[in-house]
XYZ file of C-alpha atoms in Angstrom:
768
model
C -8.033 -2.303 33.347
C -11.703 -1.474 33.182
C -12.284 -3.910 30.358
C -14.716 -6.468 29.076
C -12.391 -9.282 28.102
C -12.437 -11.871 25.381
C -10.067 -14.725 26.361
C -6.822 -15.318 24.493
C -5.697 -18.877 23.900
C -2.219 -18.679 22.391
C 1.217 -20.149 22.091
C 4.445 -18.156 22.223
C 5.495 -17.455 18.638
C 7.774 -14.418 18.180
C 7.193 -12.521 14.989
C 3.485 -13.242 14.621
C 1.560 -9.969 14.801
C -2.018 -10.858 13.972
C -3.277 -9.894 17.449
C -0.128 -8.395 18.890
C 3.589 -8.933 18.311
C 4.216 -12.592 19.015
C 0.644 -13.455 20.031
C -1.196 -15.741 17.560
C -4.786 -14.880 16.719
C -7.655 -15.907 18.949
C -9.455 -18.987 17.576
C -12.390 -17.994 15.405
C -14.938 -19.907 17.502
C -13.968 -17.862 20.570
C -14.113 -14.643 18.566
C -17.593 -15.631 17.455
C -18.606 -16.216 21.081
C -17.178 -12.813 22.019
C -19.150 -11.187 19.224
C -22.341 -12.929 20.392
C -21.928 -11.945 24.059
C -25.073 -9.845 24.788
C -23.266 -6.875 26.314
C -25.785 -4.399 24.846
C -28.810 -6.323 26.061
C -27.781 -7.828 29.417
C -31.355 -7.810 30.737
C -30.320 -6.211 34.030
C -28.572 -3.272 35.679
C -26.067 -2.599 38.444
C -28.063 -2.271 41.660
C -26.643 1.081 42.886
C -29.349 2.744 40.771
C -32.665 1.952 39.080
C -34.155 2.212 35.585
C -37.653 2.944 34.273
C -38.723 2.783 30.602
C -41.579 5.162 29.708
C -43.960 5.318 26.771
C -43.267 8.776 25.251
C -46.869 9.872 24.582
C -48.341 9.251 28.072
C -45.253 8.525 30.254
C -46.615 5.102 31.276
C -43.937 2.896 32.876
C -43.759 -0.099 30.510
C -40.590 -1.696 31.878
C -38.418 -1.176 34.972
C -35.585 -2.682 36.966
C -36.688 -4.937 39.827
C -35.086 -2.605 42.391
C -36.909 0.557 41.260
C -39.280 0.467 44.232
C -36.422 -0.073 46.683
C -34.361 2.796 45.252
C -37.296 5.274 45.222
C -38.889 3.806 48.374
C -42.224 3.707 46.545
C -44.445 0.843 45.404
C -44.048 -0.308 41.783
C -46.658 -2.549 40.133
C -44.677 -3.696 37.030
C -48.003 -4.287 35.231
C -47.930 -1.282 32.889
C -50.591 0.593 34.844
C -48.360 3.234 36.445
C -47.341 6.530 34.955
C -44.317 8.561 35.966
C -46.684 10.841 37.915
C -48.009 7.857 39.843
C -44.451 6.854 40.636
C -42.917 10.180 41.734
C -46.016 12.300 42.320
C -48.224 14.122 39.796
C -47.348 17.637 38.681
C -43.960 17.465 40.343
C -40.945 19.165 38.784
C -39.620 15.802 37.580
C -42.863 14.833 35.836
C -43.262 18.274 34.229
C -39.679 18.359 32.963
C -39.842 14.836 31.582
C -43.155 15.616 29.846
C -41.600 18.690 28.187
C -38.534 16.633 27.197
C -40.747 13.853 25.785
C -42.455 16.353 23.483
C -39.193 17.900 22.302
C -36.275 16.731 20.173
C -33.393 16.524 22.646
C -31.970 13.011 22.874
C -30.657 13.283 26.452
C -31.983 14.525 29.790
C -30.041 15.264 33.000
C -31.039 16.917 36.295
C -31.343 16.501 40.079
C -34.746 16.192 41.789
C -36.238 15.838 45.225
C -38.463 12.792 45.765
C -39.940 12.469 49.230
C -37.188 14.664 50.611
C -34.368 12.672 49.022
C -32.201 13.968 46.186
C -31.849 11.850 43.065
C -29.625 12.220 40.049
C -31.970 11.564 37.098
C -30.752 11.107 33.536
C -32.694 10.124 30.453
C -32.106 8.810 26.936
C -34.528 8.839 24.000
C -34.558 5.474 22.179
C -36.818 3.717 19.682
C -38.050 1.430 22.485
C -39.040 4.272 24.793
C -37.709 6.951 27.149
C -35.160 5.387 29.502
C -34.823 7.135 32.883
C -32.015 6.292 35.324
C -32.352 7.070 39.051
C -29.358 7.279 41.344
C -29.329 8.506 44.947
C -27.367 11.715 45.398
C -25.072 11.935 48.416
C -25.555 15.383 49.941
C -22.009 15.211 51.216
C -20.869 15.588 47.624
C -22.738 18.862 47.163
C -20.234 20.630 49.353
C -17.406 19.471 47.097
C -18.693 21.425 44.090
C -16.485 24.411 44.824
C -13.397 22.243 45.377
C -14.106 20.283 42.178
C -14.249 23.527 40.246
C -10.967 24.669 41.779
C -9.272 21.354 40.978
C -10.397 21.452 37.346
C -9.399 25.107 36.950
C -5.960 24.450 38.420
C -5.457 21.509 36.080
C -6.460 23.568 33.036
C -4.101 26.336 34.088
C -1.226 23.902 34.615
C -1.879 21.800 31.494
C -0.557 24.541 29.210
C 2.906 23.734 30.522
C 2.533 20.019 29.725
C 3.899 20.052 26.197
C 3.980 16.343 25.387
C 1.248 13.715 25.394
C 3.243 11.726 27.975
C 3.417 14.695 30.370
C -0.261 15.488 29.855
C -1.208 11.853 30.499
C 0.773 11.766 33.721
C -0.901 14.997 34.814
C -4.431 13.794 34.149
C -3.745 10.460 35.914
C -2.736 12.362 39.050
C -5.757 14.701 38.752
C -8.272 11.876 38.421
C -6.687 10.016 41.322
C -7.161 13.129 43.453
C -10.772 13.534 42.272
C -11.868 9.935 42.788
C -9.601 8.556 45.518
C -9.066 5.295 43.604
C -5.969 3.289 44.483
C -4.652 3.310 40.924
C -5.366 5.427 37.826
C -3.979 4.365 34.447
C -3.865 6.117 31.075
C -4.294 3.353 28.524
C -3.591 4.068 24.850
C -4.587 1.937 21.844
C -2.255 1.383 18.904
C -3.205 0.860 15.274
C -3.898 -2.840 15.966
C -5.990 -2.053 19.094
C -3.361 -3.416 21.443
C -3.231 -1.238 24.560
C -0.249 0.181 26.448
C -0.261 1.871 29.852
C 1.517 5.169 29.118
C 0.925 6.890 32.498
C -0.018 5.822 36.015
C -0.746 7.309 39.425
C -1.224 4.994 42.407
C -0.931 4.802 46.175
C 0.913 1.478 46.258
C -2.093 -0.650 47.168
C -2.312 -2.240 43.715
C 0.669 -3.327 41.559
C 2.008 -0.976 38.895
C 1.071 -1.627 35.257
C 3.104 1.254 33.790
C 4.538 0.451 30.319
C 2.756 -2.914 30.198
C 0.958 -3.940 27.024
C -2.383 -5.741 26.728
C -3.581 -7.594 23.588
C -6.419 -6.259 21.460
C -8.503 -9.329 22.307
C -8.861 -8.056 25.887
C -11.359 -5.475 24.586
C -13.320 -6.828 21.594
C -14.645 -4.538 18.886
C -18.212 -4.371 20.231
C -16.902 -3.408 23.687
C -14.674 -0.711 22.173
C -17.690 0.691 20.373
C -19.561 0.951 23.676
C -16.611 2.782 25.213
C -16.691 5.172 22.266
C -20.396 6.008 22.516
C -20.814 5.735 26.311
C -17.812 7.612 27.675
C -18.051 6.926 31.400
C -18.647 3.677 33.258
C -18.658 3.023 37.006
C -18.586 -0.440 38.607
C -18.712 0.128 42.402
C -18.230 -3.572 43.164
C -17.224 -6.574 41.103
C -19.408 -8.896 43.202
C -22.810 -7.273 42.640
C -25.946 -9.200 41.736
C -27.691 -7.599 38.732
C -31.199 -6.194 39.156
C -33.247 -7.737 36.310
C -35.637 -5.835 34.060
C -39.350 -6.545 34.450
C -40.729 -7.675 32.088
C -37.682 -9.289 30.489
C -38.689 -8.117 26.990
C -39.597 -4.556 26.149
C -43.363 -4.312 25.434
C -42.728 -1.789 22.631
C -41.266 -4.367 20.241
C -41.046 -7.622 22.176
C -37.233 -7.519 22.044
C -34.651 -7.223 24.830
C -34.052 -3.609 25.861
C -30.997 -2.154 24.115
C -29.035 -0.584 26.976
C -26.067 0.739 24.990
C -26.721 4.278 26.283
C -27.590 3.275 29.860
C -24.904 4.134 32.424
C -26.269 1.584 34.899
C -26.163 -1.228 32.327
C -24.939 -4.464 33.857
C -21.565 -5.577 32.517
C -20.585 -8.991 31.232
C -19.909 -11.704 33.840
C -16.645 -12.329 31.981
C -15.575 -8.759 32.724
C -16.461 -9.060 36.405
C -14.435 -12.264 36.614
C -11.568 -10.466 34.885
C -11.716 -7.717 37.549
C -11.629 -10.267 40.349
C -8.703 -12.106 38.733
C -6.888 -8.783 38.542
C -7.498 -8.072 42.233
C -9.764 -5.123 41.459
C -12.992 -4.724 43.447
C -14.190 -1.463 41.858
C -13.424 0.427 38.643
C -14.218 3.621 36.796
C -13.395 4.207 33.137
C -13.407 7.475 31.207
C -13.081 7.218 27.441
C -10.692 9.454 25.511
C -12.329 9.941 22.119
C -10.547 11.986 19.439
C -12.220 12.792 16.121
C -14.849 10.135 16.773
C -12.263 7.393 17.368
C -11.463 5.720 20.676
C -7.904 6.895 21.420
C -7.609 5.384 24.893
C -9.050 5.106 28.390
C -8.571 6.703 31.806
C -8.935 3.551 33.875
C -9.384 3.687 37.681
C -9.086 0.679 40.012
C -9.673 0.123 43.711
C -8.853 -2.847 45.892
C -12.142 -2.497 47.827
C -15.671 -1.629 46.656
C -15.892 2.098 45.969
C -18.806 4.249 44.875
C -18.253 7.609 43.163
C -21.188 9.983 42.994
C -22.623 11.695 39.911
C -20.897 15.051 40.482
C -17.419 13.557 40.703
C -18.178 11.381 37.685
C -19.382 14.441 35.782
C -16.139 16.218 36.668
C -14.174 13.197 35.457
C -16.182 13.106 32.236
C -15.525 16.823 31.693
C -11.838 16.254 32.385
C -11.750 13.377 29.894
C -13.241 15.553 27.159
C -10.797 18.374 27.859
C -7.866 15.975 27.842
C -9.035 14.497 24.519
C -9.063 17.975 22.989
C -5.619 18.781 24.373
C -4.120 15.496 23.194
C -5.628 16.076 19.754
C -4.211 19.611 19.678
C -0.721 18.417 20.635
C -0.746 15.573 18.130
C -1.976 17.867 15.347
C 0.633 20.500 16.195
C 3.385 17.873 16.155
C 2.091 16.485 12.858
C 1.902 19.950 11.284
C 5.480 20.713 12.327
C 6.684 17.438 10.854
C 4.636 17.961 7.688
C 6.244 21.376 7.172
C 9.717 19.909 7.620
C 9.029 17.094 5.170
C 7.407 19.470 2.668
C 10.542 21.626 2.676
C 12.610 18.529 1.928
C 10.216 17.562 -0.876
C 10.402 21.045 -2.419
C 14.190 20.955 -2.425
C 14.265 17.460 -3.912
C 11.718 18.183 -6.663
C 13.662 21.323 -7.643
C 16.761 19.178 -8.139
C 14.846 16.537 -10.112
C 13.579 19.213 -12.498
C 17.195 19.888 -13.487
C 18.223 16.226 -13.681
C 18.195 14.308 -17.005
C 15.936 11.683 -15.369
C 14.169 11.553 -12.035
C 15.657 8.129 -11.229
C 19.234 9.361 -11.427
C 18.172 12.564 -9.687
C 16.863 10.582 -6.720
C 20.160 8.748 -6.339
C 22.105 12.011 -6.605
C 20.003 13.469 -3.764
C 19.840 10.301 -1.677
C 19.851 12.119 1.681
C 16.725 14.157 0.834
C 15.076 11.127 -0.750
C 15.526 9.100 2.435
C 14.556 12.032 4.661
C 11.138 12.305 2.964
C 9.920 9.445 5.166
C 12.760 9.282 7.715
C 13.948 5.990 6.241
C 17.428 4.460 6.106
C 16.837 2.868 2.684
C 14.955 3.507 -0.560
C 14.685 2.255 -4.140
C 13.069 3.264 -7.432
C 12.031 0.593 -9.931
C 11.218 1.462 -13.557
C 11.173 -0.904 -16.537
C 12.733 -3.647 -14.429
C 15.715 -1.435 -13.512
C 16.418 -0.884 -9.812
C 18.272 2.113 -8.396
C 18.722 2.018 -4.624
C 20.055 4.300 -1.912
C 20.993 3.709 1.704
C 20.300 0.345 3.330
C 18.059 -1.457 0.843
C 17.308 -5.158 0.169
C 19.065 -7.044 -2.675
C 17.896 -6.198 -6.187
C 16.264 -9.623 -6.708
C 14.222 -9.167 -3.504
C 13.158 -5.675 -4.545
C 12.005 -6.941 -7.948
C 10.060 -9.795 -6.304
C 8.431 -7.336 -3.893
C 7.472 -5.028 -6.755
C 5.936 -7.911 -8.693
C 3.891 -8.851 -5.598
C 2.766 -5.229 -5.222
C 1.724 -5.234 -8.879
C -0.504 -8.263 -8.310
C -2.176 -6.415 -5.402
C -3.134 -3.574 -7.782
C -1.748 -0.927 -5.421
C -3.370 2.302 -6.612
C -2.177 5.059 -4.263
C 0.088 3.841 -1.478
C 1.010 0.649 0.358
C 2.478 0.925 3.844
C 3.243 -1.619 6.548
C 5.536 -1.989 9.524
C 5.326 -5.813 9.356
C 5.993 -6.774 5.733
C 6.377 -10.488 6.482
C 2.794 -10.608 7.789
C 1.518 -9.626 4.316
C 4.302 -11.102 2.181
C 5.981 -14.223 3.686
C 9.233 -13.796 1.679
C 9.638 -10.568 3.631
C 11.103 -12.645 6.472
C 14.328 -12.943 4.459
C 14.801 -9.155 4.289
C 13.373 -8.216 7.693
C 16.766 -6.891 8.757
C 16.486 -4.030 6.247
C 12.834 -3.980 5.178
C 10.337 -4.973 7.853
C 8.719 -1.602 7.213
C 7.849 -0.582 3.638
C 6.174 2.345 1.933
C 5.519 1.792 -1.773
C 3.946 4.299 -4.162
C 3.171 3.374 -7.785
C 4.263 5.842 -10.466
C 2.752 4.099 -13.487
C -0.644 2.584 -14.243
C 0.769 0.370 -17.005
C 4.077 -0.916 -15.653
C 5.420 -2.257 -12.362
C 7.131 1.030 -11.473
C 7.390 2.020 -7.814
C 9.236 4.275 -5.418
C 9.893 2.446 -2.158
C 11.203 3.312 1.292
C 12.481 0.714 3.768
C 12.851 0.442 7.530
C 14.605 -2.406 9.359
C 13.084 -4.505 12.098
C 13.437 -3.098 15.602
C 14.156 -6.035 17.890
C 12.573 -5.182 21.217
C 11.413 -6.776 24.426
C 7.717 -6.157 25.052
C 6.335 -6.417 28.580
C 2.803 -7.803 28.679
C 0.365 -7.474 31.548
C 0.123 -11.219 32.021
C 0.854 -14.149 29.767
C -2.076 -14.462 27.327
C -1.243 -18.142 26.997
C -2.575 -18.612 30.535
C -6.109 -17.861 29.364
C -8.997 -20.256 29.827
C -11.484 -20.567 27.016
C -14.774 -22.077 28.097
C -15.889 -24.287 30.941
C -17.858 -27.499 30.641
C -21.060 -25.465 30.425
C -19.683 -23.472 27.504
C -19.210 -20.217 29.488
C -16.381 -17.912 28.501
C -13.661 -17.173 31.052
C -10.875 -14.575 30.977
C -7.224 -15.307 31.617
C -6.079 -15.799 35.178
C -2.478 -14.573 35.071
C -1.462 -10.915 35.295
C 2.189 -11.522 36.100
C 4.463 -9.524 33.798
C 5.323 -11.574 30.719
C 8.286 -10.573 28.563
C 8.536 -11.332 24.880
C 11.108 -10.616 22.180
C 9.466 -9.106 19.102
C 11.037 -9.379 15.657
C 10.032 -8.602 12.042
C 8.382 -5.352 13.105
C 9.706 -1.920 12.183
C 9.016 1.425 13.759
C 5.468 2.336 12.633
C 5.045 4.968 9.917
C 3.620 8.234 11.197
C 0.795 9.995 9.416
C 3.061 12.854 8.314
C 5.466 10.393 6.699
C 2.691 8.638 4.800
C 1.320 11.968 3.578
C 4.824 12.997 2.532
C 5.199 9.830 0.432
C 1.778 10.373 -1.159
C 2.542 14.019 -1.981
C 5.896 13.095 -3.483
C 4.190 10.489 -5.641
C 2.011 13.246 -7.085
C 5.066 15.402 -7.801
C 6.878 12.531 -9.528
C 3.840 11.646 -11.641
C 3.567 15.280 -12.763
C 7.277 15.220 -13.540
C 6.945 12.002 -15.559
C 3.926 13.346 -17.446
C 5.785 16.543 -18.306
C 8.743 14.580 -19.625
C 6.365 12.314 -21.542
C 4.775 15.352 -23.197
C 8.218 16.654 -24.116
C 9.167 13.276 -25.565
C 5.892 13.069 -27.462
C 6.505 16.501 -28.977
C 10.067 15.532 -29.886
C 8.848 12.235 -31.341
C 6.310 14.090 -33.457
C 9.031 16.398 -34.776
C 11.324 13.445 -35.478
C 8.565 11.610 -37.298
C 7.942 14.664 -39.455
C 11.671 14.982 -40.172
C 11.912 11.280 -40.952
C 9.056 11.529 -43.425
C 10.758 14.459 -45.102
C 14.074 12.565 -45.219
C 12.343 9.469 -46.566
C 10.702 11.512 -49.282
C 14.001 13.204 -50.080
C 15.988 9.948 -50.171
C 13.321 8.287 -52.285
C 13.365 11.151 -54.752
C 17.155 11.347 -54.951
C 17.676 7.591 -55.176
C 14.949 7.254 -57.793
C 16.369 10.087 -59.904
C 19.979 8.838 -59.675
C 19.339 5.270 -60.757
C 19.162 6.059 -64.500
C 22.279 8.334 -64.658
C 24.491 5.745 -62.961
C 23.216 3.014 -65.261
C 23.914 5.274 -68.228
C 27.458 5.931 -67.026
C 28.186 2.225 -66.640
C 26.530 1.420 -69.982
C 28.327 4.116 -71.953
C 31.648 3.156 -70.402
C 31.151 -0.468 -71.477
C 30.187 0.633 -75.001
C 33.262 2.844 -75.196
C 35.466 -0.099 -74.254
C 33.904 -2.194 -76.959
C 34.230 0.528 -79.649
C 37.902 1.153 -78.823
C 39.566 -2.245 -78.444
C 43.048 -0.765 -78.848
C 42.971 1.498 -75.829
C 46.161 1.827 -73.858
C 46.409 -0.274 -70.710
C 46.213 2.817 -68.522
C 43.135 4.089 -70.379
C 41.552 0.634 -70.065
C 42.270 0.740 -66.283
C 40.590 4.134 -65.989
C 37.588 2.916 -67.965
C 37.217 -0.180 -65.751
C 37.366 2.109 -62.691
C 34.540 4.234 -64.097
C 32.402 1.146 -64.699
C 33.082 -0.275 -61.198
C 32.340 3.066 -59.526
C 29.099 3.495 -61.475
C 27.946 -0.025 -60.626
C 28.810 0.503 -56.945
C 26.978 3.831 -56.892
C 24.013 2.236 -58.594
C 23.951 -0.533 -56.004
C 24.045 2.089 -53.246
C 21.180 3.989 -54.863
C 19.139 0.771 -55.125
C 19.711 0.042 -51.420
C 18.747 3.594 -50.495
C 15.605 3.284 -52.562
C 14.675 0.054 -50.822
C 15.417 1.599 -47.422
C 13.230 4.652 -48.074
C 10.431 2.557 -49.566
C 10.124 0.583 -46.319
C 8.551 3.567 -44.605
C 6.153 4.251 -47.489
C 4.685 0.850 -48.270
C 2.249 -1.289 -46.276
C 3.011 -4.820 -45.202
C 1.311 -7.736 -46.904
C 1.058 -10.202 -44.050
C 0.849 -13.908 -44.732
C 2.220 -17.245 -43.582
C 5.855 -17.714 -44.659
C 7.520 -21.087 -45.244
C 10.962 -20.151 -43.898
C 12.535 -23.480 -44.889
C 11.543 -22.803 -48.506
C 12.799 -19.214 -48.274
C 16.179 -20.421 -46.988
C 16.462 -22.915 -49.846
C 15.822 -20.105 -52.354
C 18.470 -17.924 -50.683
C 21.061 -20.721 -50.903
C 20.364 -21.212 -54.627
C 20.648 -17.465 -55.255
C 23.935 -17.181 -53.358
C 25.374 -20.282 -55.049
C 25.310 -18.412 -58.379
C 27.406 -15.514 -57.046
C 29.669 -17.560 -54.762
C 30.608 -20.081 -57.429
C 32.468 -23.139 -56.257
C 33.816 -21.643 -52.993
C 33.515 -24.413 -50.364
C 31.025 -23.565 -47.609
C 29.853 -25.851 -44.800
C 26.147 -25.286 -44.307
C 24.171 -26.403 -41.247
C 20.475 -25.683 -41.693
C 18.338 -26.496 -38.680
C 14.579 -26.576 -38.262
C 13.053 -23.302 -39.440
C 9.480 -22.876 -38.140
C 7.039 -20.952 -40.347
C 6.734 -17.190 -39.780
C 4.000 -14.591 -40.117
C 4.915 -11.455 -42.066
C 5.561 -9.822 -45.416
C 7.210 -12.557 -47.495
C 9.333 -10.261 -49.675
C 10.650 -8.202 -46.779
C 11.316 -11.129 -44.444
C 13.164 -12.897 -47.285
C 15.229 -9.729 -47.798
C 16.090 -9.576 -44.075
C 17.207 -13.218 -43.928
C 19.091 -12.858 -47.228
C 21.033 -9.861 -45.902
C 22.085 -11.758 -42.774
C 23.161 -14.890 -44.685
C 24.959 -12.783 -47.303
C 26.813 -10.935 -44.525
C 27.771 -14.250 -42.923
C 29.262 -15.478 -46.227
C 31.055 -12.183 -46.848
C 32.759 -11.948 -43.454
C 33.692 -15.660 -43.278
C 35.294 -15.883 -46.734
C 38.799 -16.186 -45.225
C 37.827 -18.968 -42.820
C 38.981 -22.492 -43.605
C 36.408 -23.605 -44.385
C 33.560 -21.048 -43.977
C 30.790 -22.446 -41.783
C 27.258 -21.013 -41.815
C 24.614 -22.204 -39.364
C 20.951 -21.164 -39.719
C 18.350 -22.345 -37.206
C 15.025 -21.388 -35.687
C 13.048 -21.806 -32.472
C 9.291 -21.794 -31.914
C 8.311 -19.797 -28.798
C 4.903 -19.148 -27.172
C 4.392 -15.663 -28.646
C 7.134 -15.360 -31.250
C 9.513 -17.246 -33.556
C 13.302 -16.844 -33.345
C 15.715 -17.186 -36.293
C 19.508 -17.128 -35.995
C 22.392 -16.942 -38.510
C 25.861 -17.854 -37.191
C 29.277 -17.780 -38.903
C 32.932 -18.427 -38.072
C 34.226 -15.267 -39.727
C 36.101 -12.178 -38.550
C 33.494 -11.274 -35.925
C 33.402 -7.834 -34.283
C 34.058 -6.039 -31.004
C 30.866 -5.927 -28.885
C 31.848 -2.450 -27.662
C 30.872 -1.189 -31.123
C 27.752 -3.322 -31.523
C 25.550 -0.206 -31.301
C 26.831 0.945 -34.708
C 25.971 -2.248 -36.553
C 22.419 -1.320 -37.505
C 23.036 2.334 -38.371
C 23.067 3.523 -41.967
C 26.576 3.788 -43.519
C 28.229 2.519 -40.322
C 30.966 -0.077 -40.886
C 33.183 -1.964 -38.441
C 35.616 -3.101 -41.155
C 37.411 -1.328 -43.966
C 35.559 -1.128 -47.271
C 38.753 -2.221 -49.007
C 38.571 -5.542 -47.120
C 34.840 -6.218 -47.447
C 32.627 -4.746 -50.131
C 29.170 -3.383 -49.430
C 27.136 -0.194 -49.140
C 26.740 -0.115 -45.328
C 22.953 -0.194 -45.584
C 22.182 -3.913 -45.472
C 21.965 -4.340 -41.686
C 20.118 -1.036 -41.267
C 17.620 -2.248 -43.866
C 17.275 -5.560 -42.022
C 16.623 -3.831 -38.713
C 13.974 -1.619 -40.278
C 12.223 -4.649 -41.737
C 12.179 -6.443 -38.377
C 11.027 -3.277 -36.580
C 8.152 -2.898 -39.038
C 7.052 -6.398 -38.085
C 7.208 -5.656 -34.343
C 10.143 -7.990 -33.781
C 13.643 -7.653 -32.356
C 17.120 -7.911 -33.911
C 20.251 -8.722 -31.913
C 23.923 -9.338 -32.691
C 26.650 -11.088 -30.717
C 30.251 -11.562 -31.726
C 33.914 -11.574 -30.808
C 36.899 -10.508 -32.876
C 38.208 -13.485 -34.840
C 35.551 -15.826 -33.430
C 32.627 -15.218 -35.715
C 29.244 -13.590 -35.206
C 25.623 -14.534 -34.603
C 22.661 -12.428 -35.735
C 19.180 -13.344 -34.488
C 15.756 -11.842 -35.042
C 12.273 -12.566 -33.739
C 8.894 -12.231 -35.439
C 5.618 -12.133 -33.480
C 3.175 -14.903 -34.117
C -0.156 -14.192 -35.720
C -2.670 -13.053 -33.087
C -6.207 -14.433 -33.024
C -8.590 -11.870 -34.472
C -6.021 -9.785 -36.309
C -2.501 -9.357 -37.635
C 0.487 -8.147 -35.683
C 1.996 -6.333 -38.649
C 2.095 -2.550 -38.881
C 0.447 -1.024 -41.899
């Protein structure tokens, strides 16, 4: 490879993917040394050309390479007294053109000139430190190849239309560049998302070993070197054993700093890179960058076993070819992505249409599992809402999914989370790597841990590396960096890595998230409208029930009272008449009790809560005294545990507890003896109270009816009551922001428990 190399010091550890699959990260001190390597300011150039730095206003030579005089065959003073005219001849074409360029705005300059009968390739770059001119002798033998170069490029462009895939195009360009340059081996080297490189195409003559399909770690080309490849697209190294020509003076007179040679083609490369070339058995190299949308996609890398110089015209043709290939690769990748996007969008449209008809999008996703999975080409998926998991295909266990979702919640994922190596981000992911090494997660709620997820399993594969990175040397005794020595193929088994997500798949997941959020919002609006209508209806019903119950109280009392008076006035009534009269009194009293309960139930929605601290032990003692009057001498075994204080409306909370204890006594009357247990528990944010009995119990299949108005699980003939008590209790607890639960079994008693929130600092938890 034509690479500047940072050494890799590693141990074999399959599954680690910080640098590359299985290759541990480079130690930070070596990375720091790589970052400090002065590759932009080497202080010298490759000696097959020369450099002169000019002051823009008067074209005085303020700095030059030591070999400038030898290259131009003219004397150079290096004392800042020469101008460009003094160096190449006044009023020559070169001086005139450079003067015009110096006064303009163009950043670059490129042309061929005659100097003392010799042709030079002259290029220039405008920098803040001065105008940098590069001189390189032009081989006249190359001039005759111009026509053949044109024909070669035209033939390639004509033939490239038939190369439909990136792999075919890469193979074609490797062969074309090998023909153009005559190098022993030409490689097409592509970077992945982690900057590891893979040789995807190769053309060679057998002189050098094949590197096709081999992978090289990202540390072989550090970030600063990749940036130079991106901005300076072509680099020739005719020999790996050259001695650099230093700049004179060493510091640029413009600012007293080393000359920044990032844009200089002749810039000397790092000694580490030259050593790397020699270790690889490469005497000469040429690299052409493939840059797509401003990003370094890969390299066309040429190697030769012997020193080899390639002239400016061939290099220009290679540069042109590299730019054309970059455009064609970009076009093919975009076309492939557009086709896939259209396919996935059609699937999304079909799926969303089905969800619109489903009662809930979660169930709709499961019903259309094939389309759901196809949205991202995944074998498994899950949707998590309110702690409920619905999965399709090959998905992890529910507990693992919930743990993953909780971890995602802590990361504050806003739009999308995607990885092909979950265990690298989330260590517990190792346990589910077989089904979920790759994950896409999209949040569908800003308030709750609700996500739609897609899963991909690990793809166990054997990766072939271009040399064992563990064979690298770090630094010598003098502290100099050295590259690795070994380039023998090194095989490694990679685990915990799924097939990477393509851009179209990530966009598909993001688009679907938007559709689901719109769907959820629409349903929320519908529910809000329905809730508003229900609230209005409830208020009307409350007002109606309050009015009716209030107006009926007096008539029922009158009926019972008049019936009692009639019985007293007529002591000689027949037995049958007396039975009828007693029935009237009992019915009136029962109806009056029902009206009172209805009045209390309706009043709960009309009155505000008076929140205060409640001594629940005292309340329970009062309830026992009250019930003792009505229960008489019936034996009851009481077990009263610790009852922590509560925070709420004293009257209403007392009513709720009274109803539960009264129910317990009522439904355990036939037990021998009746046992009632009342206890409480202090929790961090709430207080729990429980009432247990050993009575008739109930079937849990009908537990949903317990707290509904007029719903009974036992015959009224067996147990008296209006059927409102538990509904009233639930409404009281709901008003306080608590919960009410019931558990029971037929013939084994029942347990009713309720919670009340604790008082919050700075305000009450009650609802006004």
